[in-house]
Amino acid sequence: MKYSISLCLSVILIIFLWSCNTGNTNKGVSISTEDTTMITKDTIKEIQQPIAHDEGGIHYKTYNNNTYNYSVDYPQDILFPQGESGSGDGQIFKSKDETCTLWVYRDFRDNMSEAGYTIETAYKQDTEKDNADHPKREITYKHADSNSYVISGLDGNKIFYQKTIMKDKQLVTFLLEYKKKDKAQYQAITEHISRSFR
């Protein structure tokens, strides 16, 4: 009797130890549900951080607008973010001496106009001679394609460069203005910003 009880206990102990061992075949590799959640949050947080990169000795960061799903690079040591607008439609970046300004924003003209508003309509408005919004503008360059356009020139004593795109059926614009004397400094920056705008 004693022998059969101890045999039974031995078998139970062996089964218990075996089941514990097979449940832990990936010992040292397994990640608990809590760890997985933490990794996922960190990954998301990392993606949402501005991405820094260099080009031509200039350090750029990426501004991501999550409300309207667009992004643009800005030179982080030259133009400084002034804080996203209360409505979340965009942001202004300024140089320390405030002689250069970059506006990036969701352009709501398509919402305030009749149905069927297109990128061509916006381009026509921005390039017309007597533009009420920009009466001092002198356009020296303009180019349009199927979903974006660029116009640049002079606005008073400043050079301006504007790019407008149609993204997810919504107009999005960036406008950069700087003093004429700073053209050499901002030419490469303007090109980089324009390429990154999407």
Short mmCIF file of C-alpha atoms in Angstrom, two decimals:
data_model
loop_
_atom_site.label_atom_id
_atom_site.label_comp_id
_atom_site.label_asym_id
_atom_site.label_seq_id
_atom_site.Cartn_x
_atom_site.Cartn_y
_atom_site.Cartn_z
CA MET A 1 0.00 0.00 0.00
CA LYS A 2 2.77 2.37 1.01
CA TYR A 3 4.60 1.39 -2.18
CA SER A 4 1.59 2.20 -4.44
CA ILE A 5 1.03 5.62 -2.74
CA SER A 6 4.67 6.62 -3.16
CA LEU A 7 4.58 5.37 -6.78
CA CYS A 8 1.46 7.48 -7.39
CA LEU A 9 3.08 10.54 -5.83
CA SER A 10 6.23 9.99 -7.90
CA VAL A 11 4.21 9.80 -11.15
CA ILE A 12 2.27 12.97 -10.24
CA LEU A 13 5.53 14.78 -9.42
CA ILE A 14 7.11 13.71 -12.75
CA ILE A 15 4.03 14.83 -14.72
CA PHE A 16 3.99 18.17 -12.88
CA LEU A 17 7.69 18.82 -13.52
CA TRP A 18 7.38 17.80 -17.17
CA SER A 19 4.41 20.14 -17.77
CA CYS A 20 6.28 23.04 -16.13
CA ASN A 21 9.30 22.41 -18.34
CA THR A 22 7.38 22.17 -21.66
CA GLY A 23 5.46 25.38 -20.86
CA ASN A 24 8.77 27.24 -20.71
CA THR A 25 10.57 26.04 -23.84
CA ASN A 26 11.58 29.61 -24.77
CA LYS A 27 13.13 30.32 -21.39
CA GLY A 28 14.86 33.71 -21.39
CA VAL A 29 13.18 34.73 -24.67
CA SER A 30 9.52 34.96 -23.78
CA ILE A 31 7.93 38.40 -23.35
CA SER A 32 4.96 38.90 -21.10
CA THR A 33 1.85 40.74 -22.28
CA GLU A 34 2.87 43.66 -20.09
CA ASP A 35 6.32 43.84 -21.76
CA THR A 36 4.75 43.70 -25.25
CA THR A 37 2.46 46.62 -24.42
CA MET A 38 5.42 48.61 -23.12
CA ILE A 39 7.47 47.93 -26.27
CA THR A 40 4.54 48.92 -28.48
CA LYS A 41 4.09 52.22 -26.61
CA ASP A 42 7.80 53.00 -26.84
CA THR A 43 7.80 52.24 -30.56
CA ILE A 44 4.82 54.51 -31.16
CA LYS A 45 6.42 57.26 -29.04
CA GLU A 46 9.65 56.94 -31.04
CA ILE A 47 7.77 57.23 -34.35
CA GLN A 48 5.98 60.38 -33.17
CA GLN A 49 9.22 62.14 -32.20
CA PRO A 50 10.60 64.57 -34.81
CA ILE A 51 13.20 62.81 -36.94
CA ALA A 52 16.53 64.67 -37.09
CA HIS A 53 18.81 64.49 -40.12
CA ASP A 54 21.53 66.56 -41.78
CA GLU A 55 22.00 67.90 -45.28
CA GLY A 56 24.76 70.23 -46.41
CA GLY A 57 25.83 70.87 -42.83
CA ILE A 58 22.30 71.94 -41.81
CA HIS A 59 20.40 69.97 -39.16
CA TYR A 60 16.75 69.33 -40.03
CA LYS A 61 13.83 68.03 -38.00
CA THR A 62 10.49 66.88 -39.33
CA TYR A 63 7.27 68.55 -38.24
CA ASN A 64 4.40 66.06 -38.47
CA ASN A 65 0.86 67.38 -38.41
CA ASN A 66 -1.21 64.45 -37.17
CA THR A 67 -4.54 66.29 -37.49
CA TYR A 68 -4.30 66.70 -41.27
CA ASN A 69 -1.66 64.05 -42.03
CA TYR A 70 1.12 66.10 -43.60
CA SER A 71 4.78 66.71 -42.77
CA VAL A 72 7.67 69.04 -43.59
CA ASP A 73 11.33 69.41 -42.61
CA TYR A 74 12.65 72.59 -41.02
CA PRO A 75 16.23 73.66 -40.19
CA GLN A 76 16.23 73.25 -36.41
CA ASP A 77 19.14 75.62 -35.70
CA ILE A 78 17.78 78.39 -37.94
CA LEU A 79 13.98 78.30 -37.70
CA PHE A 80 12.30 77.70 -34.36
CA PRO A 81 8.77 76.32 -33.86
CA GLN A 82 6.35 78.78 -32.27
CA GLY A 83 3.84 76.14 -31.19
CA GLU A 84 1.07 74.43 -33.08
CA SER A 85 -2.11 76.45 -33.57
CA GLY A 86 -5.06 75.84 -31.25
CA SER A 87 -7.04 74.24 -34.08
CA GLY A 88 -4.11 71.94 -34.92
CA ASP A 89 -4.02 73.04 -38.58
CA GLY A 90 -0.32 74.01 -38.62
CA GLN A 91 2.58 75.89 -37.13
CA ILE A 92 4.82 78.95 -37.62
CA PHE A 93 8.64 78.77 -37.49
CA LYS A 94 10.77 81.91 -37.08
CA SER A 95 14.45 82.81 -37.15
CA LYS A 96 15.91 84.36 -33.98
CA ASP A 97 15.94 87.83 -35.52
CA GLU A 98 12.46 87.22 -37.02
CA THR A 99 13.60 88.16 -40.53
CA CYS A 100 12.64 84.73 -41.86
CA THR A 101 9.29 83.02 -41.29
CA LEU A 102 7.95 79.65 -42.35
CA TRP A 103 4.19 79.10 -42.21
CA VAL A 104 2.87 75.54 -42.62
CA TYR A 105 -0.87 75.06 -42.55
CA ARG A 106 -3.99 73.33 -43.75
CA ASP A 107 -5.34 75.76 -46.34
CA PHE A 108 -9.12 75.93 -45.87
CA ARG A 109 -10.02 77.71 -49.11
CA ASP A 110 -11.41 74.47 -50.49
CA ASN A 111 -13.83 74.27 -47.53
CA MET A 112 -15.03 77.83 -47.96
CA SER A 113 -15.66 77.57 -51.70
CA GLU A 114 -18.16 75.86 -53.92
CA ALA A 115 -18.09 72.12 -54.50
CA GLY A 116 -15.51 70.93 -56.98
CA TYR A 117 -12.68 73.14 -55.70
CA THR A 118 -9.44 71.90 -57.26
CA ILE A 119 -5.70 72.50 -57.09
CA GLU A 120 -6.10 74.37 -60.40
CA THR A 121 -8.56 76.76 -58.75
CA ALA A 122 -6.12 77.50 -55.92
CA TYR A 123 -3.25 77.98 -58.41
CA LYS A 124 -5.33 80.43 -60.46
CA GLN A 125 -6.24 82.44 -57.35
CA ASP A 126 -2.64 82.63 -56.11
CA THR A 127 -1.17 83.64 -59.46
CA GLU A 128 -3.71 86.25 -60.53
CA LYS A 129 -2.31 89.75 -60.98
CA ASP A 130 -4.46 91.63 -58.50
CA ASN A 131 -4.36 89.24 -55.55
CA ALA A 132 -6.17 90.94 -52.66
CA ASP A 133 -4.43 88.71 -50.08
CA HIS A 134 -0.95 89.61 -51.42
CA PRO A 135 -1.16 93.01 -53.15
CA LYS A 136 2.65 93.57 -53.16
CA ARG A 137 3.56 90.21 -54.66
CA GLU A 138 5.61 90.08 -57.82
CA ILE A 139 5.70 86.50 -59.10
CA THR A 140 8.93 85.61 -60.89
CA TYR A 141 8.45 81.81 -61.03
CA LYS A 142 5.43 79.51 -61.13
CA HIS A 143 4.92 75.84 -61.88
CA ALA A 144 1.94 73.51 -61.47
CA ASP A 145 1.34 69.79 -61.87
CA SER A 146 -1.59 67.47 -61.21
CA ASN A 147 -1.64 67.77 -57.41
CA SER A 148 0.69 70.64 -56.43
CA TYR A 149 2.07 74.00 -57.46
CA VAL A 150 4.94 76.32 -56.59
CA ILE A 151 5.09 80.09 -56.89
CA SER A 152 7.92 82.38 -55.84
CA GLY A 153 9.10 85.94 -56.23
CA LEU A 154 9.12 89.17 -54.25
CA ASP A 155 6.68 90.44 -51.67
CA GLY A 156 7.78 93.94 -50.71
CA ASN A 157 11.40 93.70 -49.54
CA LYS A 158 11.25 89.93 -49.04
CA ILE A 159 11.61 86.84 -51.18
CA PHE A 160 8.74 84.40 -50.84
CA TYR A 161 8.38 80.75 -51.83
CA GLN A 162 5.02 78.99 -51.61
CA LYS A 163 4.16 75.37 -52.26
CA THR A 164 0.59 74.10 -52.09
CA ILE A 165 -0.38 70.45 -52.41
CA MET A 166 -3.66 68.57 -52.56
CA LYS A 167 -3.38 65.81 -49.94
CA ASP A 168 -6.26 63.50 -49.09
CA LYS A 169 -8.55 65.92 -51.01
CA GLN A 170 -7.43 68.81 -48.78
CA LEU A 171 -5.23 71.81 -49.57
CA VAL A 172 -2.02 72.11 -47.53
CA THR A 173 0.45 75.00 -47.93
CA PHE A 174 3.86 76.10 -46.78
CA LEU A 175 5.07 79.66 -47.26
CA LEU A 176 8.64 80.78 -46.60
CA GLU A 177 9.66 84.45 -46.52
CA TYR A 178 13.12 85.94 -45.98
CA LYS A 179 15.05 89.11 -46.76
CA LYS A 180 16.53 89.52 -50.23
CA LYS A 181 20.04 89.85 -48.80
CA ASP A 182 19.72 86.31 -47.31
CA LYS A 183 18.97 84.59 -50.62
CA ALA A 184 22.28 82.67 -50.72
CA GLN A 185 21.69 81.30 -47.19
CA TYR A 186 18.08 80.22 -47.78
CA GLN A 187 18.21 78.87 -51.32
CA ALA A 188 19.33 75.33 -50.36
CA ILE A 189 17.06 75.38 -47.29
CA THR A 190 14.06 76.28 -49.47
CA GLU A 191 14.82 73.41 -51.84
CA HIS A 192 15.10 70.94 -48.96
CA ILE A 193 11.84 72.12 -47.35
CA SER A 194 10.04 71.88 -50.71
CA ARG A 195 11.27 68.32 -51.36
CA SER A 196 10.29 67.18 -47.87
CA PHE A 197 6.77 68.65 -47.93
CA ARG A 198 4.24 65.85 -48.25
#
